[in-house]
């Protein structure tokens, strides 16, 4: 009588599964970072870009934060470099980014928006700022959205679209000067420095347009 042999299957270890999860040699180091480490890494890069811009090196600043934004996008999209899309490591990286906060990506994009403006890439700056502003408003990052709107209006002014810029400044200042509700459900107050910068730019635009009285009322 023939007997059937039982097939034995061995459960793979976690280390073996993670090893199989590697799809290439060039591994994105940030895919292995914890939420706390991601905040530190992105914060350092954003500060570095700010310093580079202060040194009148907008290209170097843009390169730093554009790379950061791309890395964060790959983590959030479940496809970090060097790992199988939506594999064990990819899912862990996406979870880490969610815990760290998607505001990290917005912070990097704010810096790259200003760098584009300083590079003289006004058209790219408008598109870049508009897309990031929409994302910022979706996650409730109102102050970042207002800063991005300011950068977009500055770029529109450089492109000569003064009419659109004037209307945009009026809408932005109205938003910034409207207090939140007593229950705290409204937008957080704008920073004094940003409000002063936006007010000054709007007044300057009215002066250039030969409207000193409007400039005085801002």
PDB file of C-alpha atoms in Angstrom:
ATOM      1  CA  UNK A   1       0.000   0.000   0.000  1.00  0.00           C
ATOM      2  CA  UNK A   2       1.331   3.403  -0.971  1.00  0.00           C
ATOM      3  CA  UNK A   3       1.608   6.015   1.730  1.00  0.00           C
ATOM      4  CA  UNK A   4       1.370   9.699   1.133  1.00  0.00           C
ATOM      5  CA  UNK A   5       4.217  11.780   2.333  1.00  0.00           C
ATOM      6  CA  UNK A   6       3.232  14.852   4.224  1.00  0.00           C
ATOM      7  CA  UNK A   7       4.643  18.024   2.782  1.00  0.00           C
ATOM      8  CA  UNK A   8       6.344  20.072   5.423  1.00  0.00           C
ATOM      9  CA  UNK A   9       6.438  23.819   5.015  1.00  0.00           C
ATOM     10  CA  UNK A  10       8.811  26.007   6.958  1.00  0.00           C
ATOM     11  CA  UNK A  11       7.625  29.391   8.147  1.00  0.00           C
ATOM     12  CA  UNK A  12       9.926  32.143   6.960  1.00  0.00           C
ATOM     13  CA  UNK A  13      11.539  34.315   9.580  1.00  0.00           C
ATOM     14  CA  UNK A  14      10.963  38.068   9.682  1.00  0.00           C
ATOM     15  CA  UNK A  15      14.579  38.602   8.629  1.00  0.00           C
ATOM     16  CA  UNK A  16      14.106  36.422   5.546  1.00  0.00           C
ATOM     17  CA  UNK A  17      10.911  38.227   4.564  1.00  0.00           C
ATOM     18  CA  UNK A  18      12.617  41.614   4.896  1.00  0.00           C
ATOM     19  CA  UNK A  19      15.600  40.372   2.882  1.00  0.00           C
ATOM     20  CA  UNK A  20      13.281  39.276   0.061  1.00  0.00           C
ATOM     21  CA  UNK A  21      11.594  42.671   0.283  1.00  0.00           C
ATOM     22  CA  UNK A  22      14.738  44.414  -1.019  1.00  0.00           C
ATOM     23  CA  UNK A  23      14.363  45.110  -4.726  1.00  0.00           C
ATOM     24  CA  UNK A  24      17.735  46.668  -5.496  1.00  0.00           C
ATOM     25  CA  UNK A  25      21.092  47.808  -4.206  1.00  0.00           C
ATOM     26  CA  UNK A  26      20.306  51.528  -3.974  1.00  0.00           C
ATOM     27  CA  UNK A  27      18.266  51.620  -0.793  1.00  0.00           C
ATOM     28  CA  UNK A  28      16.564  54.826   0.357  1.00  0.00           C
ATOM     29  CA  UNK A  29      17.994  55.361   3.874  1.00  0.00           C
ATOM     30  CA  UNK A  30      14.962  57.322   5.033  1.00  0.00           C
ATOM     31  CA  UNK A  31      12.801  54.246   4.502  1.00  0.00           C
ATOM     32  CA  UNK A  32      14.311  52.833   7.683  1.00  0.00           C
ATOM     33  CA  UNK A  33      13.754  55.953   9.801  1.00  0.00           C
ATOM     34  CA  UNK A  34      11.377  56.214  12.742  1.00  0.00           C
ATOM     35  CA  UNK A  35       8.817  59.048  12.891  1.00  0.00           C
ATOM     36  CA  UNK A  36      11.054  60.982  15.305  1.00  0.00           C
ATOM     37  CA  UNK A  37      14.081  60.514  13.040  1.00  0.00           C
ATOM     38  CA  UNK A  38      12.092  61.691  10.011  1.00  0.00           C
ATOM     39  CA  UNK A  39      11.156  64.906  11.825  1.00  0.00           C
ATOM     40  CA  UNK A  40      14.818  65.534  12.691  1.00  0.00           C
ATOM     41  CA  UNK A  41      16.071  64.740   9.181  1.00  0.00           C
ATOM     42  CA  UNK A  42      13.517  66.910   7.397  1.00  0.00           C
ATOM     43  CA  UNK A  43      13.858  69.728   9.916  1.00  0.00           C
ATOM     44  CA  UNK A  44      17.622  69.801   9.416  1.00  0.00           C
ATOM     45  CA  UNK A  45      17.306  69.870   5.626  1.00  0.00           C
ATOM     46  CA  UNK A  46      14.711  72.657   5.711  1.00  0.00           C
ATOM     47  CA  UNK A  47      16.912  74.736   7.997  1.00  0.00           C
ATOM     48  CA  UNK A  48      19.909  74.093   5.745  1.00  0.00           C
ATOM     49  CA  UNK A  49      17.921  75.316   2.743  1.00  0.00           C
ATOM     50  CA  UNK A  50      16.938  78.448   4.645  1.00  0.00           C
ATOM     51  CA  UNK A  51      20.600  79.145   5.426  1.00  0.00           C
ATOM     52  CA  UNK A  52      21.603  78.566   1.800  1.00  0.00           C
ATOM     53  CA  UNK A  53      18.948  81.009   0.631  1.00  0.00           C
ATOM     54  CA  UNK A  54      20.248  83.577   3.127  1.00  0.00           C
ATOM     55  CA  UNK A  55      23.682  83.070   1.531  1.00  0.00           C
ATOM     56  CA  UNK A  56      22.134  83.842  -1.887  1.00  0.00           C
ATOM     57  CA  UNK A  57      22.502  80.224  -3.011  1.00  0.00           C
ATOM     58  CA  UNK A  58      18.933  79.412  -4.099  1.00  0.00           C
ATOM     59  CA  UNK A  59      19.985  76.610  -6.480  1.00  0.00           C
ATOM     60  CA  UNK A  60      21.703  74.714  -3.692  1.00  0.00           C
ATOM     61  CA  UNK A  61      18.722  75.357  -1.415  1.00  0.00           C
ATOM     62  CA  UNK A  62      16.288  74.086  -4.045  1.00  0.00           C
ATOM     63  CA  UNK A  63      18.309  70.934  -4.644  1.00  0.00           C
ATOM     64  CA  UNK A  64      18.313  70.112  -0.927  1.00  0.00           C
ATOM     65  CA  UNK A  65      14.592  70.437  -0.293  1.00  0.00           C
ATOM     66  CA  UNK A  66      13.441  69.145  -3.687  1.00  0.00           C
ATOM     67  CA  UNK A  67      15.301  65.927  -2.900  1.00  0.00           C
ATOM     68  CA  UNK A  68      13.623  65.798   0.510  1.00  0.00           C
ATOM     69  CA  UNK A  69      10.153  66.225  -1.015  1.00  0.00           C
ATOM     70  CA  UNK A  70      10.806  63.445  -3.545  1.00  0.00           C
ATOM     71  CA  UNK A  71      11.975  61.064  -0.825  1.00  0.00           C
ATOM     72  CA  UNK A  72       8.907  61.793   1.286  1.00  0.00           C
ATOM     73  CA  UNK A  73       6.656  61.303  -1.737  1.00  0.00           C
ATOM     74  CA  UNK A  74       8.216  57.885  -2.358  1.00  0.00           C
ATOM     75  CA  UNK A  75       7.652  56.924   1.288  1.00  0.00           C
ATOM     76  CA  UNK A  76       4.057  58.117   1.299  1.00  0.00           C
ATOM     77  CA  UNK A  77       3.382  56.401  -2.014  1.00  0.00           C
ATOM     78  CA  UNK A  78       4.583  53.046  -0.702  1.00  0.00           C
ATOM     79  CA  UNK A  79       7.495  52.818  -3.134  1.00  0.00           C
ATOM     80  CA  UNK A  80      10.789  53.840  -1.471  1.00  0.00           C
ATOM     81  CA  UNK A  81      13.899  53.345  -3.570  1.00  0.00           C
ATOM     82  CA  UNK A  82      15.380  49.861  -3.234  1.00  0.00           C
ATOM     83  CA  UNK A  83      12.296  48.150  -1.802  1.00  0.00           C
ATOM     84  CA  UNK A  84       9.382  46.326  -3.382  1.00  0.00           C
ATOM     85  CA  UNK A  85       6.345  48.600  -3.765  1.00  0.00           C
ATOM     86  CA  UNK A  86       3.893  48.054  -0.910  1.00  0.00           C
ATOM     87  CA  UNK A  87       6.186  45.451   0.638  1.00  0.00           C
ATOM     88  CA  UNK A  88       6.959  45.095   4.342  1.00  0.00           C
ATOM     89  CA  UNK A  89       9.504  47.909   4.445  1.00  0.00           C
ATOM     90  CA  UNK A  90       7.463  50.148   2.157  1.00  0.00           C
ATOM     91  CA  UNK A  91       4.363  49.835   4.337  1.00  0.00           C
ATOM     92  CA  UNK A  92       6.409  50.473   7.480  1.00  0.00           C
ATOM     93  CA  UNK A  93       7.940  53.591   5.909  1.00  0.00           C
ATOM     94  CA  UNK A  94       4.517  54.924   4.890  1.00  0.00           C
ATOM     95  CA  UNK A  95       3.232  54.331   8.429  1.00  0.00           C
ATOM     96  CA  UNK A  96       6.256  56.135   9.900  1.00  0.00           C
ATOM     97  CA  UNK A  97       5.646  59.145   7.647  1.00  0.00           C
ATOM     98  CA  UNK A  98       1.960  59.237   8.608  1.00  0.00           C
ATOM     99  CA  UNK A  99       2.936  59.350  12.272  1.00  0.00           C
ATOM    100  CA  UNK A 100       5.632  61.961  11.657  1.00  0.00           C
ATOM    101  CA  UNK A 101       3.100  64.133   9.849  1.00  0.00           C
ATOM    102  CA  UNK A 102       2.646  65.054   6.200  1.00  0.00           C
ATOM    103  CA  UNK A 103       3.420  68.653   7.202  1.00  0.00           C
ATOM    104  CA  UNK A 104       7.060  67.629   6.727  1.00  0.00           C
ATOM    105  CA  UNK A 105       6.502  67.444   2.972  1.00  0.00           C
ATOM    106  CA  UNK A 106       4.756  70.810   3.028  1.00  0.00           C
ATOM    107  CA  UNK A 107       7.646  72.409   4.945  1.00  0.00           C
ATOM    108  CA  UNK A 108      10.104  71.171   2.312  1.00  0.00           C
ATOM    109  CA  UNK A 109       7.901  72.447  -0.499  1.00  0.00           C
ATOM    110  CA  UNK A 110       7.568  75.897   1.110  1.00  0.00           C
ATOM    111  CA  UNK A 111      11.353  76.278   1.032  1.00  0.00           C
ATOM    112  CA  UNK A 112      11.604  75.012  -2.546  1.00  0.00           C
ATOM    113  CA  UNK A 113       8.876  77.483  -3.581  1.00  0.00           C
ATOM    114  CA  UNK A 114      10.886  80.447  -2.278  1.00  0.00           C
ATOM    115  CA  UNK A 115      14.038  79.045  -3.870  1.00  0.00           C
ATOM    116  CA  UNK A 116      12.282  78.889  -7.255  1.00  0.00           C
ATOM    117  CA  UNK A 117      11.216  82.520  -6.901  1.00  0.00           C
ATOM    118  CA  UNK A 118      14.762  83.576  -6.055  1.00  0.00           C
ATOM    119  CA  UNK A 119      16.044  81.600  -9.047  1.00  0.00           C
ATOM    120  CA  UNK A 120      13.838  83.717 -11.295  1.00  0.00           C
ATOM    121  CA  UNK A 121      11.579  80.774 -12.140  1.00  0.00           C
ATOM    122  CA  UNK A 122       8.352  82.711 -11.572  1.00  0.00           C
ATOM    123  CA  UNK A 123       6.102  80.496 -13.714  1.00  0.00           C
ATOM    124  CA  UNK A 124       7.321  77.322 -12.020  1.00  0.00           C
ATOM    125  CA  UNK A 125       6.950  79.065  -8.671  1.00  0.00           C
ATOM    126  CA  UNK A 126       3.268  79.857  -9.322  1.00  0.00           C
ATOM    127  CA  UNK A 127       2.444  76.239 -10.179  1.00  0.00           C
ATOM    128  CA  UNK A 128       4.587  74.842  -7.376  1.00  0.00           C
ATOM    129  CA  UNK A 129       3.052  77.156  -4.784  1.00  0.00           C
ATOM    130  CA  UNK A 130      -0.532  76.595  -5.933  1.00  0.00           C
ATOM    131  CA  UNK A 131      -0.246  72.801  -5.776  1.00  0.00           C
ATOM    132  CA  UNK A 132       1.394  72.863  -2.365  1.00  0.00           C
ATOM    133  CA  UNK A 133      -1.046  75.448  -1.008  1.00  0.00           C
ATOM    134  CA  UNK A 134      -3.972  73.178  -1.940  1.00  0.00           C
ATOM    135  CA  UNK A 135      -2.319  70.254  -0.147  1.00  0.00           C
ATOM    136  CA  UNK A 136      -1.567  72.415   2.898  1.00  0.00           C
ATOM    137  CA  UNK A 137      -5.181  73.533   3.210  1.00  0.00           C
ATOM    138  CA  UNK A 138      -6.360  69.924   3.011  1.00  0.00           C
ATOM    139  CA  UNK A 139      -4.357  68.998   6.112  1.00  0.00           C
ATOM    140  CA  UNK A 140      -5.140  72.237   7.969  1.00  0.00           C
ATOM    141  CA  UNK A 141      -1.669  73.788   7.625  1.00  0.00           C
ATOM    142  CA  UNK A 142      -3.145  77.283   7.269  1.00  0.00           C
ATOM    143  CA  UNK A 143      -0.008  79.313   8.045  1.00  0.00           C
ATOM    144  CA  UNK A 144       1.982  77.354   5.476  1.00  0.00           C
ATOM    145  CA  UNK A 145      -0.834  77.824   2.949  1.00  0.00           C
ATOM    146  CA  UNK A 146      -0.788  81.583   3.535  1.00  0.00           C
ATOM    147  CA  UNK A 147       2.975  81.732   3.073  1.00  0.00           C
ATOM    148  CA  UNK A 148       2.657  79.772  -0.158  1.00  0.00           C
ATOM    149  CA  UNK A 149      -0.082  82.122  -1.351  1.00  0.00           C
ATOM    150  CA  UNK A 150       2.243  85.045  -0.648  1.00  0.00           C
ATOM    151  CA  UNK A 151       5.022  83.449  -2.689  1.00  0.00           C
ATOM    152  CA  UNK A 152       2.571  82.788  -5.527  1.00  0.00           C
ATOM    153  CA  UNK A 153       1.438  86.432  -5.521  1.00  0.00           C
ATOM    154  CA  UNK A 154       5.031  87.622  -5.542  1.00  0.00           C
ATOM    155  CA  UNK A 155       5.650  85.418  -8.581  1.00  0.00           C
ATOM    156  CA  UNK A 156       2.524  86.730 -10.343  1.00  0.00           C
ATOM    157  CA  UNK A 157       3.785  90.269  -9.783  1.00  0.00           C
ATOM    158  CA  UNK A 158       7.129  89.389 -11.354  1.00  0.00           C
ATOM    159  CA  UNK A 159       5.279  87.893 -14.318  1.00  0.00           C
ATOM    160  CA  UNK A 160       3.434  91.197 -14.771  1.00  0.00           C
ATOM    161  CA  UNK A 161      -0.006  89.903 -13.819  1.00  0.00           C
ATOM    162  CA  UNK A 162      -0.605  92.838 -11.499  1.00  0.00           C
ATOM    163  CA  UNK A 163      -4.410  92.653 -11.620  1.00  0.00           C
ATOM    164  CA  UNK A 164      -4.432  89.058 -10.384  1.00  0.00           C
ATOM    165  CA  UNK A 165      -1.846  89.898  -7.737  1.00  0.00           C
ATOM    166  CA  UNK A 166      -3.885  92.851  -6.400  1.00  0.00           C
ATOM    167  CA  UNK A 167      -7.012  90.698  -6.091  1.00  0.00           C
ATOM    168  CA  UNK A 168      -4.976  87.922  -4.519  1.00  0.00           C
ATOM    169  CA  UNK A 169      -3.432  90.200  -1.905  1.00  0.00           C
ATOM    170  CA  UNK A 170      -6.863  91.547  -0.969  1.00  0.00           C
ATOM    171  CA  UNK A 171      -8.217  88.027  -0.452  1.00  0.00           C
ATOM    172  CA  UNK A 172      -5.133  86.885   1.453  1.00  0.00           C
ATOM    173  CA  UNK A 173      -5.129  89.894   3.789  1.00  0.00           C
ATOM    174  CA  UNK A 174      -8.833  89.430   4.457  1.00  0.00           C
ATOM    175  CA  UNK A 175      -8.167  85.830   5.457  1.00  0.00           C
ATOM    176  CA  UNK A 176      -5.172  86.728   7.611  1.00  0.00           C
ATOM    177  CA  UNK A 177      -7.034  89.507   9.420  1.00  0.00           C
ATOM    178  CA  UNK A 178     -10.165  87.452  10.089  1.00  0.00           C
ATOM    179  CA  UNK A 179      -9.930  86.014  13.611  1.00  0.00           C
ATOM    180  CA  UNK A 180     -10.833  82.419  14.355  1.00  0.00           C
ATOM    181  CA  UNK A 181     -14.071  81.578  16.092  1.00  0.00           C
ATOM    182  CA  UNK A 182     -14.286  81.785  19.912  1.00  0.00           C
ATOM    183  CA  UNK A 183     -14.586  77.999  20.009  1.00  0.00           C
ATOM    184  CA  UNK A 184     -11.196  77.740  18.387  1.00  0.00           C
ATOM    185  CA  UNK A 185     -12.477  76.144  15.180  1.00  0.00           C
ATOM    186  CA  UNK A 186     -11.273  78.986  12.975  1.00  0.00           C
ATOM    187  CA  UNK A 187      -7.863  79.395  11.350  1.00  0.00           C
ATOM    188  CA  UNK A 188      -4.900  79.981  13.653  1.00  0.00           C
ATOM    189  CA  UNK A 189      -3.613  83.562  13.761  1.00  0.00           C
ATOM    190  CA  UNK A 190      -1.055  84.480  11.141  1.00  0.00           C
ATOM    191  CA  UNK A 191       2.482  85.212  12.249  1.00  0.00           C
ATOM    192  CA  UNK A 192       3.253  88.904  12.702  1.00  0.00           C
ATOM    193  CA  UNK A 193       6.233  88.745  10.349  1.00  0.00           C
ATOM    194  CA  UNK A 194       4.218  87.167   7.532  1.00  0.00           C
ATOM    195  CA  UNK A 195       1.346  89.613   7.987  1.00  0.00           C
ATOM    196  CA  UNK A 196       3.770  92.546   7.853  1.00  0.00           C
ATOM    197  CA  UNK A 197       5.430  91.171   4.712  1.00  0.00           C
ATOM    198  CA  UNK A 198       2.126  90.593   2.931  1.00  0.00           C
ATOM    199  CA  UNK A 199       0.802  94.038   3.930  1.00  0.00           C
ATOM    200  CA  UNK A 200       4.001  95.715   2.751  1.00  0.00           C
ATOM    201  CA  UNK A 201       3.963  93.917  -0.602  1.00  0.00           C
ATOM    202  CA  UNK A 202       0.292  94.781  -1.162  1.00  0.00           C
ATOM    203  CA  UNK A 203       0.889  98.458  -0.308  1.00  0.00           C
ATOM    204  CA  UNK A 204       3.904  98.609  -2.625  1.00  0.00           C
ATOM    205  CA  UNK A 205       1.810  97.201  -5.445  1.00  0.00           C
ATOM    206  CA  UNK A 206      -0.806  99.924  -4.970  1.00  0.00           C
ATOM    207  CA  UNK A 207       1.906 102.589  -4.931  1.00  0.00           C
ATOM    208  CA  UNK A 208       3.344 101.252  -8.173  1.00  0.00           C
ATOM    209  CA  UNK A 209      -0.146 101.403  -9.647  1.00  0.00           C
ATOM    210  CA  UNK A 210      -0.518 105.051  -8.674  1.00  0.00           C
ATOM    211  CA  UNK A 211      -2.968 104.420  -5.845  1.00  0.00           C
ATOM    212  CA  UNK A 212      -1.316 105.888  -2.714  1.00  0.00           C
ATOM    213  CA  UNK A 213      -4.618 106.208  -0.833  1.00  0.00           C
ATOM    214  CA  UNK A 214      -5.267 102.461  -1.140  1.00  0.00           C
ATOM    215  CA  UNK A 215      -1.727 101.811   0.015  1.00  0.00           C
ATOM    216  CA  UNK A 216      -2.308 103.884   3.134  1.00  0.00           C
ATOM    217  CA  UNK A 217      -5.408 101.909   4.103  1.00  0.00           C
ATOM    218  CA  UNK A 218      -3.591  98.563   4.191  1.00  0.00           C
TER     219      UNK A 218
END
